[in-house]
Short mmCIF file of C-alpha atoms in Angstrom, two decimals:
data_model
loop_
_atom_site.label_atom_id
_atom_site.label_comp_id
_atom_site.label_asym_id
_atom_site.label_seq_id
_atom_site.Cartn_x
_atom_site.Cartn_y
_atom_site.Cartn_z
CA MET A 1 141.16 31.55 169.93
CA ILE A 2 138.06 32.18 172.03
CA LYS A 3 135.10 33.49 170.04
CA PHE A 4 133.44 36.48 171.72
CA SER A 5 129.73 37.23 171.40
CA GLU A 6 129.85 40.95 172.13
CA PRO A 7 131.51 43.30 169.61
CA GLY A 8 133.25 45.30 172.34
CA ALA A 9 134.97 42.28 173.90
CA ASP A 10 138.73 41.93 173.91
CA LEU A 11 141.64 39.94 175.26
CA PHE A 12 144.74 41.80 176.43
CA ILE A 13 148.09 40.11 177.03
CA PRO A 14 150.05 42.60 179.18
CA GLY A 15 153.41 40.91 178.77
CA GLY A 16 153.09 40.31 175.06
CA GLY A 17 153.84 36.96 173.50
CA SER A 18 151.38 34.37 172.30
CA ILE A 19 147.87 34.01 173.64
CA ALA A 20 148.37 30.27 174.12
CA ASN A 21 151.43 30.77 176.30
CA ALA A 22 149.75 33.49 178.36
CA LEU A 23 146.67 31.39 179.03
CA SER A 24 148.67 28.25 179.82
CA ARG A 25 150.57 30.18 182.53
CA THR A 26 147.35 30.83 184.42
CA SER A 27 147.27 29.38 187.92
CA HIS A 28 144.85 31.89 189.49
CA LEU A 29 141.80 33.35 187.74
CA ALA A 30 139.14 35.87 188.78
CA ILE A 31 135.73 36.39 187.19
CA ALA A 32 134.15 39.71 188.11
CA ALA A 33 131.29 41.90 187.00
CA HIS A 34 132.92 45.28 186.47
CA GLN A 35 136.23 46.96 185.88
CA ASP A 36 137.97 47.33 189.30
CA ASP A 37 136.03 44.46 190.92
CA ILE A 38 138.94 42.09 190.28
CA GLU A 39 141.36 44.36 192.10
CA ILE A 40 138.95 44.59 195.05
CA LEU A 41 137.98 40.95 195.47
CA ALA A 42 141.01 39.05 194.14
CA PHE A 43 144.09 40.95 195.30
CA HIS A 44 145.13 37.79 197.14
CA GLY A 45 145.50 36.04 193.79
CA ILE A 46 147.17 38.99 192.09
CA ALA A 47 149.77 39.13 194.86
CA GLU A 48 150.29 35.35 194.79
CA CYS A 49 151.27 35.57 191.12
CA TYR A 50 153.02 38.95 191.05
CA GLN A 51 156.49 38.58 189.52
CA GLN A 52 156.29 34.79 189.88
CA ALA A 53 157.49 32.97 186.77
CA GLU A 54 155.73 29.73 187.66
CA ARG A 55 152.33 31.35 188.37
CA GLY A 56 150.09 33.59 186.32
CA PHE A 57 146.97 35.61 187.15
CA CYS A 58 144.15 35.94 184.63
CA GLY A 59 141.30 38.42 184.99
CA VAL A 60 137.85 38.19 183.40
CA VAL A 61 135.53 41.22 183.47
CA VAL A 62 132.03 40.34 182.31
CA THR A 63 130.19 43.64 181.74
CA ASP A 64 130.87 46.69 179.61
CA GLY A 65 131.17 49.23 182.44
CA ALA A 66 128.14 51.29 181.46
CA GLY A 67 126.03 53.09 184.05
CA SER A 68 128.75 53.84 186.60
CA PRO A 69 128.38 56.91 188.86
CA ARG A 70 130.47 59.89 187.78
CA ALA A 71 131.43 63.32 189.07
CA GLY A 72 134.21 65.87 188.76
CA ASP A 73 136.12 65.64 185.48
CA TYR A 74 133.91 62.74 184.42
CA ALA A 75 130.52 64.26 185.26
CA GLU A 76 129.56 65.03 181.66
CA TYR A 77 130.97 61.89 180.06
CA THR A 78 128.56 59.75 178.08
CA ASP A 79 128.09 56.07 178.83
CA GLU A 80 129.96 55.22 175.64
CA LYS A 81 132.95 57.34 176.65
CA MET A 82 132.95 55.91 180.16
CA GLN A 83 132.97 52.40 178.75
CA GLU A 84 136.08 53.23 176.73
CA ILE A 85 137.82 54.78 179.73
CA ARG A 86 136.95 51.94 182.11
CA ALA A 87 138.13 49.31 179.64
CA GLU A 88 141.44 51.13 179.25
CA GLU A 89 141.78 51.46 183.03
CA GLN A 90 141.30 47.70 183.35
CA ARG A 91 144.03 47.08 180.80
CA ALA A 92 146.30 49.45 182.72
CA ALA A 93 145.61 47.54 185.96
CA ALA A 94 146.42 44.26 184.22
CA LYS A 95 149.72 45.70 183.03
CA LEU A 96 150.57 47.12 186.45
CA GLY A 97 149.69 43.86 188.20
CA LYS A 98 151.57 41.82 185.60
CA TYR A 99 148.56 39.64 184.82
CA SER A 100 149.12 36.85 182.32
CA ALA A 101 145.89 37.81 180.53
CA GLN A 102 142.90 40.12 180.86
CA PHE A 103 139.54 39.33 179.26
CA GLN A 104 136.78 41.95 178.96
CA LEU A 105 133.60 40.33 177.65
CA ALA A 106 131.59 43.58 177.34
CA TYR A 107 128.13 42.24 178.13
CA PRO A 108 125.43 44.79 179.02
CA SER A 109 124.54 44.43 182.67
CA HIS A 110 120.84 43.96 181.97
CA GLN A 111 121.61 41.00 179.72
CA VAL A 112 123.61 39.30 182.47
CA LYS A 113 120.89 39.90 185.06
CA ASN A 114 117.70 39.39 183.11
CA THR A 115 118.41 36.63 180.58
CA PRO A 116 119.95 33.14 180.69
CA ALA A 117 122.94 34.62 178.79
CA LEU A 118 123.98 31.19 177.59
CA SER A 119 126.61 32.71 175.32
CA LEU A 120 128.26 34.18 178.43
CA VAL A 121 128.26 30.80 180.17
CA ASP A 122 129.75 29.30 177.01
CA GLU A 123 132.53 31.89 176.95
CA LEU A 124 133.32 31.45 180.63
CA GLU A 125 133.44 27.69 180.19
CA GLU A 126 135.84 28.05 177.25
CA ILE A 127 138.07 30.44 179.20
CA LEU A 128 138.20 28.00 182.11
CA ILE A 129 139.07 25.15 179.75
CA LYS A 130 141.80 27.16 178.03
CA THR A 131 143.37 28.40 181.27
CA GLN A 132 142.72 25.48 183.67
CA PRO A 133 143.35 27.54 186.83
CA GLU A 134 144.02 25.90 190.16
CA VAL A 135 142.41 28.76 192.10
CA VAL A 136 139.34 30.77 191.07
CA TYR A 137 137.94 33.94 192.67
CA LEU A 138 134.28 34.91 192.21
CA HIS A 139 131.77 37.36 193.58
CA ASN A 140 129.82 35.97 196.50
CA PRO A 141 126.13 35.05 196.20
CA MET A 142 125.28 37.20 199.23
CA ASP A 143 126.57 40.41 197.61
CA LYS A 144 123.98 43.20 197.54
CA HIS A 145 124.81 44.24 193.95
CA ASP A 146 122.47 42.34 191.64
CA THR A 147 124.96 42.25 188.76
CA HIS A 148 127.59 40.72 191.04
CA VAL A 149 125.17 37.98 192.06
CA ALA A 150 124.19 37.35 188.44
CA VAL A 151 127.85 37.04 187.43
CA PHE A 152 128.39 34.59 190.28
CA LEU A 153 125.51 32.45 189.03
CA LYS A 154 126.77 32.45 185.44
CA SER A 155 130.29 31.62 186.66
CA LEU A 156 128.98 28.74 188.76
CA ALA A 157 127.06 27.40 185.76
CA ALA A 158 130.27 27.41 183.71
CA LEU A 159 132.25 25.71 186.49
CA ARG A 160 129.60 23.02 186.90
CA ARG A 161 129.92 22.15 183.21
CA LEU A 162 133.58 21.23 183.61
CA PRO A 163 134.53 17.58 184.04
CA GLU A 164 135.58 16.94 187.62
CA LYS A 165 139.20 16.32 186.60
CA ASN A 166 139.38 19.77 184.96
CA ARG A 167 137.87 21.77 187.81
CA PRO A 168 139.89 24.16 189.97
CA LYS A 169 141.22 22.89 193.27
CA VAL A 170 139.84 25.91 195.12
CA VAL A 171 137.02 28.36 194.36
CA TYR A 172 136.58 31.40 196.59
CA ALA A 173 133.55 33.70 196.63
CA CYS A 174 134.75 37.07 197.86
CA GLU A 175 133.32 40.29 199.25
CA VAL A 176 132.79 43.53 197.36
CA TRP A 177 129.40 45.14 198.02
CA ARG A 178 128.55 43.20 201.16
CA ASP A 179 131.18 42.30 203.74
CA LEU A 180 131.49 38.69 204.83
CA ASP A 181 132.71 39.39 208.35
CA TRP A 182 129.32 38.24 209.69
CA VAL A 183 129.86 34.67 208.47
CA CYS A 184 130.78 32.30 211.31
CA ASP A 185 134.51 32.32 211.95
CA LYS A 186 135.00 28.64 211.21
CA GLU A 187 133.39 29.09 207.78
CA LYS A 188 134.81 32.32 206.44
CA ILE A 189 138.23 32.30 204.84
CA ALA A 190 140.68 35.13 205.53
CA LEU A 191 142.66 35.81 202.36
CA LYS A 192 145.87 37.71 203.08
CA SER A 193 145.61 40.97 201.16
CA ASP A 194 148.18 43.34 202.65
CA GLU A 195 151.36 42.99 200.60
CA PRO A 196 152.69 44.51 198.47
CA ARG A 197 150.74 47.46 199.91
CA GLU A 198 152.00 49.86 197.25
CA LEU A 199 150.65 47.55 194.56
CA ALA A 200 147.30 47.16 196.32
CA LEU A 201 146.86 50.93 196.43
CA ALA A 202 148.14 51.57 192.92
CA LEU A 203 145.82 48.95 191.41
CA LEU A 204 142.80 50.74 192.88
CA GLN A 205 144.01 54.21 191.94
CA VAL A 206 144.37 53.15 188.31
CA PHE A 207 140.58 53.42 188.12
CA ASP A 208 140.58 57.20 188.19
CA SER A 209 137.15 57.44 186.59
CA GLN A 210 135.76 55.85 189.76
CA VAL A 211 138.09 57.25 192.43
CA SER A 212 138.11 60.83 191.14
CA GLY A 213 134.63 60.40 189.78
CA GLY A 214 132.97 60.13 193.17
CA LYS A 215 133.79 56.71 194.70
CA ARG A 216 136.92 56.48 196.90
CA TYR A 217 137.40 52.77 196.51
CA ASP A 218 141.13 53.18 197.11
CA GLN A 219 140.52 54.34 200.68
CA ALA A 220 137.48 52.18 201.38
CA VAL A 221 138.92 48.86 200.23
CA LEU A 222 142.24 49.22 202.05
CA GLY A 223 140.36 50.43 205.13
CA ARG A 224 138.08 47.41 205.08
CA ARG A 225 141.01 45.01 204.68
CA LEU A 226 142.77 46.60 207.66
CA ALA A 227 139.58 46.58 209.73
CA HIS A 228 139.03 42.90 209.04
CA ALA A 229 142.59 42.08 210.07
CA THR A 230 142.34 44.12 213.27
CA PHE A 231 138.89 42.98 214.38
CA SER A 232 139.26 39.32 213.43
CA HIS A 233 140.58 38.24 216.86
CA SER A 234 140.15 40.24 220.06
CA HIS A 235 142.98 38.64 222.02
CA VAL A 236 145.62 38.15 219.32
CA VAL A 237 148.10 40.69 217.99
CA ASP A 238 147.64 41.32 214.27
CA ASP A 239 149.98 39.22 212.15
CA VAL A 240 148.70 40.61 208.84
CA LYS A 241 147.59 44.13 208.00
CA GLY A 242 144.93 43.38 205.45
CA VAL A 243 142.34 40.63 204.93
CA THR A 244 139.69 39.92 202.31
CA TYR A 245 137.00 37.54 203.50
CA ALA A 246 135.75 34.74 201.28
CA ILE A 247 133.65 31.59 201.46
CA ASP A 248 134.29 28.17 199.94
CA VAL A 249 132.31 27.50 196.76
CA MET A 250 133.48 23.90 196.34
CA PRO A 251 130.35 22.42 198.02
CA LEU A 252 128.33 23.76 195.08
CA LEU A 253 130.62 21.96 192.64
CA GLU A 254 130.83 18.73 194.61
CA ASP A 255 127.04 18.47 194.94
CA SER A 256 125.23 19.39 191.72
CA MET A 257 121.89 19.04 193.52
CA LEU A 258 122.76 21.71 196.09
CA THR A 259 120.99 24.93 195.16
CA VAL A 260 122.57 28.31 195.69
CA GLU A 261 119.55 29.28 197.78
CA ALA A 262 120.09 26.36 200.16
CA TYR A 263 123.83 27.02 200.24
CA VAL A 264 123.26 30.66 201.24
CA GLN A 265 120.49 29.81 203.69
CA GLY A 266 122.90 27.52 205.49
CA PHE A 267 125.27 30.39 206.25
CA VAL A 268 122.40 32.56 207.48
CA GLU A 269 120.95 29.85 209.72
CA ARG A 270 124.31 28.94 211.24
CA PHE A 271 125.01 32.62 211.92
CA ALA A 272 121.61 33.08 213.55
CA TYR A 273 122.19 29.97 215.68
CA SER A 274 125.57 31.26 216.86
CA LEU A 275 123.97 34.54 217.93
CA THR A 276 121.06 33.01 219.79
CA THR A 277 123.20 30.41 221.57
CA THR A 278 125.64 33.10 222.73
CA LEU A 279 122.77 35.26 224.01
CA ALA A 280 121.21 32.29 225.78
CA ALA A 281 124.51 31.33 227.40
CA LEU A 282 125.14 34.87 228.69
CA SER A 283 121.60 35.65 229.76
CA GLN A 284 121.21 36.27 233.49
CA ASP A 285 117.44 35.82 233.49
#
């Protein structure tokens, strides 16, 4: 059994049965900062495993859910009450999506952002060892939410600890608080995120404390996925109705000397080069 550092942490097995069996079924795993982030960034993996006996999806939420915006019925709720509600919503999403397992590690956001949080890296490493996923979904290091970036960095640290033979085959860094449509086409990865549409919508609407509490993620996320699919190619009829963009994290695992800063700067420089070369080619001066 994995030893948690935070007293509010828990492991939920939606389908029942033993923890060992649930974790061993994991083929796809997502590590995210907050409740509902998994359902935004990793729906591709959820759908890949949904009702598939040979595949299992495992979710890991790092923080305790404190400090979220609230309005309407939730306007007067304390942080402690909101944490309880958001944790229960995440368990409900895991049950609806038929996840093999759902971890909630309950770290305060400030601890993840402002300290080395070595206990968190230890826990993530142990989860990865116990589950041995083939595919991992993370936040992306260019996200504009500081907690998302911090969780990415802690996740990368855990992945880098793994022996090469035990590492995932694929690691995606996905969009939540900053779209990745600006990344050069040959570098960004379009993850099919349109079916089952009813499940995609229901998974977002489970988080009523956010949707009814002032943030219409259900509309915004599905709208972004559709927009990405529609605007991805100007001269091709849409063959999917929803896309989540991601980038490949494997270069950071294959080269331990590659810094995240250099990795990110590469995307920015290549994007800038593509813009300036297009402008130069089309200039009539």
